[in-house]
Amino acid sequence: MNDLVRQHTALSDSDLEWLHLLVSEWQLLSDLSFADLVLWVPTLDGTRYVSVAQMRPNTGPTSYQDDMVGHLVPRGRRPMLDTALDEGRIVREGDPEWREEVPVRVESIPVRRDGRVLGVIARNTNLLTVRTPSRLELTYLQSASDLAQMIAAGSFPFPGQQVDMDASPRAGDGLIRLDADGVVQYASPNALSAYHRLGLAADLVGHHLGRATAELAPARGPVDEALVKLASGWAPREFEVEGDDGVIQLRAIPLKPKGTHIGSLVLLRDVTELRRRERELITKDATIREIHHRVKNNLQTVAALLRLQARRMDSPQGREALNEAVRRVGSIAIVHETLSQNLDERVEFDEIADRVLAMVAEISPGKVAGRRSGRFGILDAEVATPLSMVLTEILQNALEHAFAPGEQGTVEVAAVRGGSSTEPRLRVTVQDDGRGLPEGFDPQRAGNLGLQIVRTLVEGEMSGTFDMLPAPGRGTQVVLDIPVRAEKH
């Protein structure tokens, strides 16, 4: 719609915003009218109309099988559009049109804003299935007529009240028509069922909706007075009411077709099951986060016990083995700590990598500097946990074997997201500027525990590849290549 309006018309950005507000609301007008709607706007030179939006009803057959958006018609071809635009009134005169052997009633509704007519809505009703209307259909049509008059007067849609039609109740979900005092004149079967679920034992017709609604909701003191006003339909609002056995979502639309408040339209939907599922998900998320928090605490307890045991050992080899175990347990605890703060089982791994770097650097304080480049991004927990352990082992191995005691150096961790959209991958390179690999060293056959852990986790758990080779110039380079899930933007 933006492109069509800017290309063909003289409407301002504020006028375009009004049309967007109208289009966000007009599914309701289409459903209440049982009719298709097409929005026509005069072109810049005033000789033609361009159709910028179209809506089909959910409550009846369509009059247009084809998409009308973008069509241009000259003035004079559709006289009802001309009359509605020039005179600023709703035009209903004329006989039905025949389209592919289907009779169609055509009406034109001017779209007014700040005293100016911006365009015209053509309302087209398929008359092929017309029958004697029920009370529900009569209420729909009367409400549609009131809304059409408000559009023609510039009092609908309501400024600042843009509606999300996917989340708001629709006419078919449940509809209540109130008089000027907030008393129910008509309630659709779906609306009545929703109120019965709240606990209503009688019919709604003849009762004041605000007071009846407040009586069904749990007592909340002053909140009851606000609820009475909201449910009486005096202002355009959306709200929810929760009773003992159900929850209903309501949307109030004041009706002022001639500038005077004559009543209200209340759309409502039973959202009991939806809210129950949302609460279950919230409870499930909270439980998962609490589990991760407790696992992190338990791992930290294990690490503290290992550290205490290491201090009491006389054997330097045994003490170092326990310290290595402390770092391995700590790397897993970092992942669980991050997961305990998230709503899903995915983590931003860059922070974890930085913390692992800092933790391992404690082995040689002030001697070997660690830094990170590139970005790991968001990873699944099933990748993040083994990757944190792998990173710990590789860094620990580099700090212990690449540099002589007291020697200064640098270890850099570089991460690059790559691959294709269908097979995204993460490439991690850990490079030091130390003494390099011993002659004849084969990383696939090296027997120390750290490299065995790396091979097992990379190839077994993460389905990736692992290689260890001389770095360009000096030092050692470890390269990991693992499949990951694509990031969501």
Tab-separated table of C-alpha atoms in Angstrom:
chain	number	residue	atom	x	y	z
A	1	MET	CA	0.000	0.000	0.000
A	2	ASN	CA	2.844	2.409	0.764
A	3	ASP	CA	4.275	2.094	-2.753
A	4	LEU	CA	0.893	2.523	-4.470
A	5	VAL	CA	-0.064	5.573	-2.410
A	6	ARG	CA	3.283	7.298	-2.887
A	7	GLN	CA	3.462	6.484	-6.575
A	8	HIS	CA	-0.061	7.441	-7.633
A	9	THR	CA	-1.546	9.864	-5.067
A	10	ALA	CA	-0.909	13.172	-3.315
A	11	LEU	CA	-1.621	11.859	0.198
A	12	SER	CA	0.772	12.856	2.995
A	13	ASP	CA	2.539	10.460	5.361
A	14	SER	CA	-0.005	11.247	8.091
A	15	ASP	CA	-2.839	10.449	5.655
A	16	LEU	CA	-1.106	7.176	4.771
A	17	GLU	CA	-0.816	6.345	8.467
A	18	TRP	CA	-4.583	6.870	8.822
A	19	LEU	CA	-5.202	4.444	5.960
A	20	HIS	CA	-2.951	1.890	7.644
A	21	LEU	CA	-4.947	2.332	10.842
A	22	LEU	CA	-8.164	1.792	8.880
A	23	VAL	CA	-6.844	-1.323	7.153
A	24	SER	CA	-5.772	-2.775	10.508
A	25	GLU	CA	-9.428	-2.534	11.609
A	26	TRP	CA	-11.514	-3.197	8.527
A	27	GLN	CA	-11.609	-6.998	8.774
A	28	LEU	CA	-14.293	-6.292	11.391
A	29	LEU	CA	-16.319	-4.162	8.943
A	30	SER	CA	-15.961	-6.830	6.254
A	31	ASP	CA	-17.143	-9.625	8.565
A	32	LEU	CA	-20.068	-7.635	9.953
A	33	SER	CA	-21.126	-6.635	6.426
A	34	PHE	CA	-20.673	-10.118	4.917
A	35	ALA	CA	-18.975	-8.160	2.128
A	36	ASP	CA	-15.697	-7.578	0.299
A	37	LEU	CA	-13.996	-4.239	0.800
A	38	VAL	CA	-11.755	-2.442	-1.687
A	39	LEU	CA	-10.079	0.854	-0.811
A	40	TRP	CA	-9.914	3.278	-3.765
A	41	VAL	CA	-7.824	6.467	-3.612
A	42	PRO	CA	-7.907	9.247	-6.250
A	43	THR	CA	-4.707	9.659	-8.248
A	44	LEU	CA	-2.489	12.731	-8.212
A	45	ASP	CA	-4.141	14.278	-11.299
A	46	GLY	CA	-7.664	13.436	-10.080
A	47	THR	CA	-8.606	11.584	-13.273
A	48	ARG	CA	-8.450	8.031	-11.932
A	49	TYR	CA	-8.714	5.836	-8.836
A	50	VAL	CA	-6.134	3.306	-7.673
A	51	SER	CA	-7.068	0.374	-5.441
A	52	VAL	CA	-4.558	0.214	-2.585
A	53	ALA	CA	-6.022	-2.496	-0.299
A	54	GLN	CA	-8.584	-5.287	-0.324
A	55	MET	CA	-10.318	-7.417	2.299
A	56	ARG	CA	-12.512	-10.517	1.970
A	57	PRO	CA	-15.071	-11.562	4.619
A	58	ASN	CA	-14.736	-14.589	6.871
A	59	THR	CA	-18.510	-14.700	7.261
A	60	GLY	CA	-19.719	-14.997	3.678
A	61	PRO	CA	-18.807	-15.694	0.027
A	62	THR	CA	-16.470	-13.310	-1.754
A	63	SER	CA	-17.489	-11.036	-4.621
A	64	TYR	CA	-13.989	-10.883	-6.064
A	65	GLN	CA	-12.126	-14.004	-7.075
A	66	ASP	CA	-9.193	-11.925	-8.338
A	67	ASP	CA	-6.848	-9.596	-6.477
A	68	MET	CA	-7.923	-5.998	-7.039
A	69	VAL	CA	-4.937	-4.250	-5.454
A	70	GLY	CA	-3.090	-2.069	-7.953
A	71	HIS	CA	-5.991	-1.694	-10.412
A	72	LEU	CA	-6.592	1.740	-11.947
A	73	VAL	CA	-10.034	2.924	-13.124
A	74	PRO	CA	-10.914	6.318	-14.646
A	75	ARG	CA	-13.399	8.688	-13.019
A	76	GLY	CA	-16.863	8.232	-14.464
A	77	ARG	CA	-16.656	4.477	-14.877
A	78	ARG	CA	-17.924	3.895	-11.327
A	79	PRO	CA	-20.305	6.772	-10.565
A	80	MET	CA	-20.852	5.681	-6.947
A	81	LEU	CA	-17.163	6.239	-6.200
A	82	ASP	CA	-17.395	9.723	-7.706
A	83	THR	CA	-20.475	10.622	-5.657
A	84	ALA	CA	-19.030	9.329	-2.378
A	85	LEU	CA	-15.763	11.200	-2.977
A	86	ASP	CA	-17.324	14.479	-4.149
A	87	GLU	CA	-20.240	14.647	-1.703
A	88	GLY	CA	-18.594	12.887	1.267
A	89	ARG	CA	-21.569	10.617	1.958
A	90	ILE	CA	-22.346	6.911	1.881
A	91	VAL	CA	-23.884	5.949	-1.470
A	92	ARG	CA	-26.213	2.960	-1.653
A	93	GLU	CA	-28.304	3.817	-4.724
A	94	GLY	CA	-28.332	1.637	-7.807
A	95	ASP	CA	-29.247	-1.886	-8.864
A	96	PRO	CA	-27.045	-4.914	-8.140
A	97	GLU	CA	-24.194	-5.569	-10.547
A	98	TRP	CA	-23.823	-8.967	-12.202
A	99	ARG	CA	-20.354	-10.508	-12.112
A	100	GLU	CA	-19.956	-13.931	-13.680
A	101	GLU	CA	-23.692	-14.628	-13.142
A	102	VAL	CA	-23.464	-13.533	-9.490
A	103	PRO	CA	-25.520	-10.533	-8.300
A	104	VAL	CA	-23.433	-8.100	-6.236
A	105	ARG	CA	-24.714	-5.164	-4.203
A	106	VAL	CA	-22.259	-2.269	-4.384
A	107	GLU	CA	-21.989	0.557	-1.840
A	108	SER	CA	-19.426	3.326	-1.418
A	109	ILE	CA	-18.196	4.655	1.924
A	110	PRO	CA	-16.047	7.805	2.013
A	111	VAL	CA	-12.931	7.650	4.205
A	112	ARG	CA	-12.684	10.951	6.057
A	113	ARG	CA	-9.827	12.386	8.104
A	114	ASP	CA	-9.750	15.889	9.592
A	115	GLY	CA	-12.647	16.995	7.380
A	116	ARG	CA	-11.073	15.735	4.125
A	117	VAL	CA	-12.102	12.659	2.143
A	118	LEU	CA	-8.962	10.624	1.468
A	119	GLY	CA	-10.559	7.829	-0.514
A	120	VAL	CA	-13.576	5.568	-0.849
A	121	ILE	CA	-14.283	2.037	0.379
A	122	ALA	CA	-16.294	0.000	-2.128
A	123	ARG	CA	-18.374	-2.511	-0.168
A	124	ASN	CA	-19.442	-5.428	-2.392
A	125	THR	CA	-21.936	-8.018	-1.118
A	126	ASN	CA	-22.449	-11.342	-2.876
A	127	LEU	CA	-26.271	-11.742	-3.055
A	128	LEU	CA	-26.288	-15.283	-4.414
A	129	THR	CA	-26.908	-16.849	-0.994
A	130	VAL	CA	-29.173	-14.144	0.458
A	131	ARG	CA	-31.877	-15.492	2.773
A	132	THR	CA	-34.084	-14.178	5.543
A	133	PRO	CA	-31.545	-12.823	8.064
A	134	SER	CA	-31.364	-14.171	11.613
A	135	ARG	CA	-31.124	-12.023	14.719
A	136	LEU	CA	-27.345	-12.516	14.650
A	137	GLU	CA	-27.092	-11.342	11.033
A	138	LEU	CA	-29.323	-8.337	11.660
A	139	THR	CA	-27.117	-7.315	14.591
A	140	TYR	CA	-24.035	-7.735	12.400
A	141	LEU	CA	-25.510	-5.584	9.623
A	142	GLN	CA	-26.681	-2.848	11.999
A	143	SER	CA	-23.251	-2.724	13.637
A	144	ALA	CA	-21.600	-2.592	10.203
A	145	SER	CA	-23.848	0.325	9.242
A	146	ASP	CA	-22.863	2.214	12.407
A	147	LEU	CA	-19.142	1.634	11.750
A	148	ALA	CA	-19.547	2.736	8.115
A	149	GLN	CA	-21.135	5.995	9.241
A	150	MET	CA	-18.278	6.536	11.712
A	151	ILE	CA	-15.717	5.998	8.920
A	152	ALA	CA	-17.579	8.492	6.742
A	153	ALA	CA	-17.584	10.978	9.640
A	154	GLY	CA	-13.881	10.458	10.422
A	155	SER	CA	-14.494	9.061	13.926
A	156	PHE	CA	-13.375	5.507	13.141
A	157	PRO	CA	-10.782	4.044	13.398
A	158	PHE	CA	-9.733	5.394	16.783
A	159	PRO	CA	-6.404	7.291	16.699
A	160	GLY	CA	-3.630	5.572	18.639
A	161	GLN	CA	-5.590	2.323	18.869
A	162	GLN	CA	-3.957	0.197	16.150
A	163	VAL	CA	-5.155	-3.358	16.604
A	164	ASP	CA	-3.321	-6.630	16.098
A	165	MET	CA	-6.025	-8.591	14.339
A	166	ASP	CA	-4.214	-11.895	14.970
A	167	ALA	CA	-4.426	-11.371	18.732
A	168	SER	CA	-7.723	-9.451	19.063
A	169	PRO	CA	-11.165	-11.081	19.188
A	170	ARG	CA	-13.086	-11.228	15.897
A	171	ALA	CA	-16.785	-10.985	15.235
A	172	GLY	CA	-17.138	-14.751	14.878
A	173	ASP	CA	-15.456	-15.400	18.239
A	174	GLY	CA	-18.276	-13.696	20.125
A	175	LEU	CA	-20.237	-10.446	19.818
A	176	ILE	CA	-22.338	-8.417	22.260
A	177	ARG	CA	-24.365	-5.317	21.321
A	178	LEU	CA	-24.943	-2.797	24.125
A	179	ASP	CA	-27.263	0.201	24.300
A	180	ALA	CA	-26.136	3.652	25.415
A	181	ASP	CA	-26.462	2.659	29.091
A	182	GLY	CA	-24.306	-0.478	28.732
A	183	VAL	CA	-27.277	-2.882	28.830
A	184	VAL	CA	-27.010	-5.968	26.609
A	185	GLN	CA	-29.335	-5.857	23.595
A	186	TYR	CA	-27.960	-8.955	21.923
A	187	ALA	CA	-25.343	-11.623	22.695
A	188	SER	CA	-24.198	-14.159	20.100
A	189	PRO	CA	-24.181	-17.870	21.049
A	190	ASN	CA	-20.360	-17.875	21.268
A	191	ALA	CA	-20.418	-14.833	23.549
A	192	LEU	CA	-23.022	-16.422	25.791
A	193	SER	CA	-20.979	-19.656	26.001
A	194	ALA	CA	-17.888	-17.692	27.044
A	195	TYR	CA	-19.799	-15.976	29.853
A	196	HIS	CA	-21.306	-19.286	30.959
A	197	ARG	CA	-17.767	-20.592	31.328
A	198	LEU	CA	-17.018	-17.625	33.587
A	199	GLY	CA	-19.898	-18.715	35.779
A	200	LEU	CA	-22.937	-16.855	34.414
A	201	ALA	CA	-26.100	-18.868	35.086
A	202	ALA	CA	-28.664	-16.657	33.294
A	203	ASP	CA	-29.029	-14.969	29.919
A	204	LEU	CA	-27.086	-11.776	29.252
A	205	VAL	CA	-29.793	-9.856	27.406
A	206	GLY	CA	-31.294	-7.145	29.580
A	207	HIS	CA	-28.390	-7.129	32.048
A	208	HIS	CA	-25.791	-4.388	32.469
A	209	LEU	CA	-22.654	-5.984	30.999
A	210	GLY	CA	-20.203	-4.060	33.195
A	211	ARG	CA	-21.850	-5.042	36.462
A	212	ALA	CA	-22.464	-8.624	35.321
A	213	THR	CA	-18.797	-8.970	34.328
A	214	ALA	CA	-17.529	-7.492	37.611
A	215	GLU	CA	-19.676	-9.944	39.590
A	216	LEU	CA	-18.137	-12.899	37.742
A	217	ALA	CA	-14.528	-11.753	38.302
A	218	PRO	CA	-12.813	-12.238	41.683
A	219	ALA	CA	-13.405	-9.273	44.007
A	220	ARG	CA	-10.572	-6.754	43.748
A	221	GLY	CA	-11.927	-3.626	45.406
A	222	PRO	CA	-11.482	-0.476	43.304
A	223	VAL	CA	-10.559	-2.594	40.266
A	224	ASP	CA	-14.207	-3.652	40.043
A	225	GLU	CA	-15.281	-0.072	39.310
A	226	ALA	CA	-12.785	0.197	36.457
A	227	LEU	CA	-13.948	-3.172	35.118
A	228	VAL	CA	-17.570	-2.013	35.144
A	229	LYS	CA	-16.639	1.009	33.026
A	230	LEU	CA	-14.488	-0.996	30.614
A	231	ALA	CA	-17.128	-3.667	30.044
A	232	SER	CA	-19.778	-0.976	29.569
A	233	GLY	CA	-18.035	0.018	26.342
A	234	TRP	CA	-17.568	3.733	26.958
A	235	ALA	CA	-14.015	3.755	25.598
A	236	PRO	CA	-12.133	1.729	22.968
A	237	ARG	CA	-10.192	-0.751	25.072
A	238	GLU	CA	-9.006	-4.348	25.155
A	239	PHE	CA	-8.907	-6.217	28.446
A	240	GLU	CA	-9.243	-9.664	29.980
A	241	VAL	CA	-11.513	-11.012	32.675
A	242	GLU	CA	-10.572	-14.120	34.637
A	243	GLY	CA	-13.140	-16.036	36.623
A	244	ASP	CA	-12.901	-19.225	38.626
A	245	ASP	CA	-13.232	-21.509	35.594
A	246	GLY	CA	-12.278	-19.403	32.601
A	247	VAL	CA	-10.660	-16.376	31.007
A	248	ILE	CA	-12.229	-14.213	28.319
A	249	GLN	CA	-10.624	-11.481	26.255
A	250	LEU	CA	-12.846	-8.502	25.438
A	251	ARG	CA	-12.586	-5.566	23.079
A	252	ALA	CA	-14.997	-2.646	23.465
A	253	ILE	CA	-15.849	-0.403	20.500
A	254	PRO	CA	-18.016	2.659	21.260
A	255	LEU	CA	-20.567	3.382	18.511
A	256	LYS	CA	-21.088	7.053	17.591
A	257	PRO	CA	-22.441	7.006	14.027
A	258	LYS	CA	-23.770	10.587	14.162
A	259	GLY	CA	-21.465	11.964	16.825
A	260	THR	CA	-23.674	10.786	19.701
A	261	HIS	CA	-22.936	7.667	21.750
A	262	ILE	CA	-25.720	5.195	20.916
A	263	GLY	CA	-24.167	2.069	22.357
A	264	SER	CA	-21.179	-0.209	22.000
A	265	LEU	CA	-19.961	-3.295	20.262
A	266	VAL	CA	-18.086	-5.783	22.439
A	267	LEU	CA	-16.081	-8.539	20.763
A	268	LEU	CA	-14.919	-11.359	22.989
A	269	ARG	CA	-13.081	-14.641	22.836
A	270	ASP	CA	-12.677	-17.512	25.265
A	271	VAL	CA	-8.902	-17.713	25.874
A	272	THR	CA	-9.032	-20.123	28.825
A	273	GLU	CA	-7.042	-22.908	27.148
A	274	LEU	CA	-4.591	-20.460	25.596
A	275	ARG	CA	-3.779	-18.869	28.968
A	276	ARG	CA	-3.544	-22.293	30.627
A	277	ARG	CA	-0.953	-23.403	28.052
A	278	GLU	CA	0.963	-20.143	28.494
A	279	ARG	CA	1.095	-20.688	32.260
A	280	GLU	CA	2.293	-24.264	31.713
A	281	LEU	CA	5.079	-23.021	29.430
A	282	ILE	CA	6.100	-20.365	31.953
A	283	THR	CA	6.168	-22.980	34.708
A	284	LYS	CA	8.149	-25.346	32.482
A	285	ASP	CA	10.667	-22.624	31.594
A	286	ALA	CA	11.072	-21.674	35.243
A	287	THR	CA	11.596	-25.341	36.182
A	288	ILE	CA	14.255	-25.811	33.487
A	289	ARG	CA	16.093	-22.675	34.572
A	290	GLU	CA	15.965	-23.812	38.199
A	291	ILE	CA	17.393	-27.216	37.210
A	292	HIS	CA	20.295	-25.554	35.395
A	293	HIS	CA	20.866	-23.319	38.432
A	294	ARG	CA	20.992	-26.299	40.775
A	295	VAL	CA	23.274	-28.277	38.433
A	296	LYS	CA	25.618	-25.266	38.336
A	297	ASN	CA	25.616	-25.091	42.156
A	298	ASN	CA	26.305	-28.828	42.443
A	299	LEU	CA	29.164	-28.622	39.949
A	300	GLN	CA	30.683	-25.716	41.849
A	301	THR	CA	30.430	-27.786	45.034
A	302	VAL	CA	32.219	-30.691	43.314
A	303	ALA	CA	34.916	-28.292	42.061
A	304	ALA	CA	35.370	-26.887	45.574
A	305	LEU	CA	35.767	-30.414	47.006
A	306	LEU	CA	38.324	-31.337	44.334
A	307	ARG	CA	40.225	-28.114	44.977
A	308	LEU	CA	40.244	-28.856	48.729
A	309	GLN	CA	41.496	-32.391	48.084
A	310	ALA	CA	44.228	-31.077	45.785
A	311	ARG	CA	45.571	-28.819	48.524
A	312	ARG	CA	45.977	-31.801	50.843
A	313	MET	CA	47.875	-33.956	48.348
A	314	ASP	CA	51.626	-34.320	48.605
A	315	SER	CA	52.106	-35.635	45.081
A	316	PRO	CA	52.586	-32.790	42.533
A	317	GLN	CA	51.216	-35.025	39.744
A	318	GLY	CA	48.098	-35.863	41.733
A	319	ARG	CA	47.579	-32.222	42.713
A	320	GLU	CA	47.835	-31.118	39.068
A	321	ALA	CA	45.422	-33.869	37.949
A	322	LEU	CA	42.833	-32.672	40.458
A	323	ASN	CA	43.317	-29.042	39.376
A	324	GLU	CA	42.703	-30.086	35.782
A	325	ALA	CA	39.490	-31.795	36.911
A	326	VAL	CA	38.473	-28.586	38.689
A	327	ARG	CA	38.825	-26.619	35.445
A	328	ARG	CA	36.862	-29.236	33.476
A	329	VAL	CA	34.017	-29.170	35.948
A	330	GLY	CA	34.151	-25.353	36.016
A	331	SER	CA	33.775	-25.069	32.228
A	332	ILE	CA	30.555	-27.131	32.365
A	333	ALA	CA	29.287	-25.057	35.308
A	334	ILE	CA	29.710	-21.869	33.249
A	335	VAL	CA	27.365	-23.237	30.550
A	336	HIS	CA	24.708	-24.244	33.081
A	337	GLU	CA	24.951	-20.845	34.745
A	338	THR	CA	24.260	-19.184	31.377
A	339	LEU	CA	21.386	-21.565	30.622
A	340	SER	CA	19.805	-20.801	34.000
A	341	GLN	CA	19.370	-17.183	32.857
A	342	ASN	CA	17.815	-17.950	29.443
A	343	LEU	CA	14.287	-18.758	28.335
A	344	ASP	CA	15.416	-21.452	25.893
A	345	GLU	CA	18.140	-24.058	25.564
A	346	ARG	CA	20.409	-21.753	23.533
A	347	VAL	CA	23.257	-19.591	24.795
A	348	GLU	CA	25.405	-16.716	23.596
A	349	PHE	CA	28.741	-18.546	23.569
A	350	ASP	CA	31.076	-15.548	23.261
A	351	GLU	CA	30.674	-14.731	26.955
A	352	ILE	CA	31.320	-18.373	27.858
A	353	ALA	CA	34.490	-18.425	25.707
A	354	ASP	CA	35.787	-15.297	27.440
A	355	ARG	CA	35.158	-16.804	30.875
A	356	VAL	CA	36.877	-20.064	29.907
A	357	LEU	CA	39.862	-18.059	28.655
A	358	ALA	CA	40.065	-16.177	31.949
A	359	MET	CA	39.698	-19.353	33.994
A	360	VAL	CA	42.437	-21.244	32.140
A	361	ALA	CA	44.764	-18.218	32.144
A	362	GLU	CA	44.965	-18.574	35.928
A	363	ILE	CA	47.470	-21.383	35.259
A	364	SER	CA	50.133	-18.821	34.280
A	365	PRO	CA	49.086	-15.481	35.754
A	366	GLY	CA	50.675	-12.471	34.055
A	367	LYS	CA	52.802	-14.570	31.675
A	368	VAL	CA	50.611	-15.800	28.804
A	369	ALA	CA	47.939	-13.447	27.442
A	370	GLY	CA	44.704	-14.830	26.040
A	371	ARG	CA	42.452	-13.044	23.566
A	372	ARG	CA	39.428	-13.811	21.375
A	373	SER	CA	38.532	-12.653	17.881
A	374	GLY	CA	35.490	-13.311	15.732
A	375	ARG	CA	32.130	-14.430	17.061
A	376	PHE	CA	30.820	-17.806	18.183
A	377	GLY	CA	27.236	-16.538	18.260
A	378	ILE	CA	24.253	-18.378	19.717
A	379	LEU	CA	24.657	-22.133	20.153
A	380	ASP	CA	22.402	-24.941	21.339
A	381	ALA	CA	23.148	-26.298	24.804
A	382	GLU	CA	23.999	-29.702	23.290
A	383	VAL	CA	26.851	-27.986	21.395
A	384	ALA	CA	27.816	-25.368	23.994
A	385	THR	CA	28.487	-27.844	26.813
A	386	PRO	CA	30.982	-30.115	24.995
A	387	LEU	CA	32.516	-27.110	23.182
A	388	SER	CA	33.256	-25.384	26.495
A	389	MET	CA	35.067	-28.531	27.683
A	390	VAL	CA	36.968	-28.833	24.380
A	391	LEU	CA	38.026	-25.193	24.578
A	392	THR	CA	39.184	-25.703	28.167
A	393	GLU	CA	41.297	-28.719	27.225
A	394	ILE	CA	42.913	-27.068	24.196
A	395	LEU	CA	43.745	-23.869	26.082
A	396	GLN	CA	45.023	-25.809	29.069
A	397	ASN	CA	47.193	-27.943	26.782
A	398	ALA	CA	48.601	-24.841	25.053
A	399	LEU	CA	49.467	-23.089	28.306
A	400	GLU	CA	51.135	-26.177	29.772
A	401	HIS	CA	53.110	-27.435	26.776
A	402	ALA	CA	53.652	-24.516	24.401
A	403	PHE	CA	55.635	-22.311	26.766
A	404	ALA	CA	58.542	-22.878	29.120
A	405	PRO	CA	58.006	-21.939	32.794
A	406	GLY	CA	57.943	-18.150	33.140
A	407	GLU	CA	57.977	-17.625	29.349
A	408	GLN	CA	55.703	-14.944	27.967
A	409	GLY	CA	53.399	-15.527	24.997
A	410	THR	CA	49.938	-15.246	23.484
A	411	VAL	CA	47.069	-17.648	22.856
A	412	GLU	CA	44.309	-16.488	20.509
A	413	VAL	CA	40.876	-18.048	20.025
A	414	ALA	CA	39.249	-17.174	16.678
A	415	ALA	CA	35.691	-18.125	15.717
A	416	VAL	CA	34.013	-17.863	12.303
A	417	ARG	CA	30.435	-18.782	11.378
A	418	GLY	CA	30.258	-20.177	7.852
A	419	GLY	CA	28.876	-22.946	5.698
A	420	SER	CA	25.578	-22.615	3.832
A	421	SER	CA	22.086	-21.639	4.954
A	422	THR	CA	21.100	-25.321	4.946
A	423	GLU	CA	24.342	-26.560	6.581
A	424	PRO	CA	25.756	-23.806	8.828
A	425	ARG	CA	29.079	-24.546	10.512
A	426	LEU	CA	31.375	-23.053	13.126
A	427	ARG	CA	35.141	-22.992	12.614
A	428	VAL	CA	37.240	-22.425	15.756
A	429	THR	CA	40.985	-21.855	15.657
A	430	VAL	CA	43.168	-21.792	18.778
A	431	GLN	CA	46.698	-20.583	17.997
A	432	ASP	CA	49.706	-19.970	20.239
A	433	ASP	CA	53.136	-18.523	19.540
A	434	GLY	CA	54.961	-21.076	21.687
A	435	ARG	CA	57.594	-23.712	20.947
A	436	GLY	CA	55.481	-25.699	18.462
A	437	LEU	CA	54.756	-29.415	18.115
A	438	PRO	CA	57.373	-32.103	18.761
A	439	GLU	CA	58.787	-33.747	15.664
A	440	GLY	CA	56.644	-36.625	14.464
A	441	PHE	CA	53.665	-35.611	16.645
A	442	ASP	CA	50.330	-37.113	15.516
A	443	PRO	CA	47.304	-35.508	17.225
A	444	GLN	CA	45.042	-38.402	16.200
A	445	ARG	CA	47.224	-40.878	18.129
A	446	ALA	CA	48.457	-38.747	21.027
A	447	GLY	CA	47.612	-40.543	24.202
A	448	ASN	CA	47.312	-37.825	26.855
A	449	LEU	CA	43.912	-37.529	28.508
A	450	GLY	CA	43.206	-33.953	27.357
A	451	LEU	CA	43.522	-34.743	23.650
A	452	GLN	CA	41.502	-37.946	24.083
A	453	ILE	CA	38.696	-35.864	25.596
A	454	VAL	CA	38.899	-33.362	22.710
A	455	ARG	CA	38.733	-36.082	20.025
A	456	THR	CA	35.852	-37.873	21.719
A	457	LEU	CA	33.739	-34.725	22.185
A	458	VAL	CA	34.427	-33.140	18.788
A	459	GLU	CA	34.026	-36.239	16.635
A	460	GLY	CA	31.557	-38.173	18.784
A	461	GLU	CA	29.271	-35.628	20.450
A	462	MET	CA	29.460	-32.721	17.991
A	463	SER	CA	29.973	-34.667	14.703
A	464	GLY	CA	32.820	-32.321	13.792
A	465	THR	CA	36.496	-32.527	12.859
A	466	PHE	CA	39.631	-31.818	14.871
A	467	ASP	CA	43.180	-31.147	13.676
A	468	MET	CA	46.409	-29.952	15.273
A	469	LEU	CA	49.201	-28.587	13.087
A	470	PRO	CA	52.160	-26.166	13.116
A	471	ALA	CA	51.076	-22.528	13.036
A	472	PRO	CA	52.367	-20.225	10.283
A	473	GLY	CA	55.618	-18.762	11.549
A	474	ARG	CA	55.793	-20.129	15.108
A	475	GLY	CA	53.665	-22.097	17.517
A	476	THR	CA	50.757	-24.506	17.196
A	477	GLN	CA	47.335	-24.207	15.627
A	478	VAL	CA	44.298	-26.282	16.624
A	479	VAL	CA	41.354	-26.221	14.215
A	480	LEU	CA	37.801	-27.351	15.006
A	481	ASP	CA	35.017	-27.517	12.437
A	482	ILE	CA	31.564	-28.381	13.776
A	483	PRO	CA	27.984	-28.232	12.448
A	484	VAL	CA	25.652	-25.783	14.224
A	485	ARG	CA	22.110	-24.551	13.935
A	486	ALA	CA	21.532	-21.279	12.041
A	487	GLU	CA	21.115	-18.165	14.175
A	488	LYS	CA	17.714	-16.437	14.261
A	489	HIS	CA	17.769	-12.759	13.311
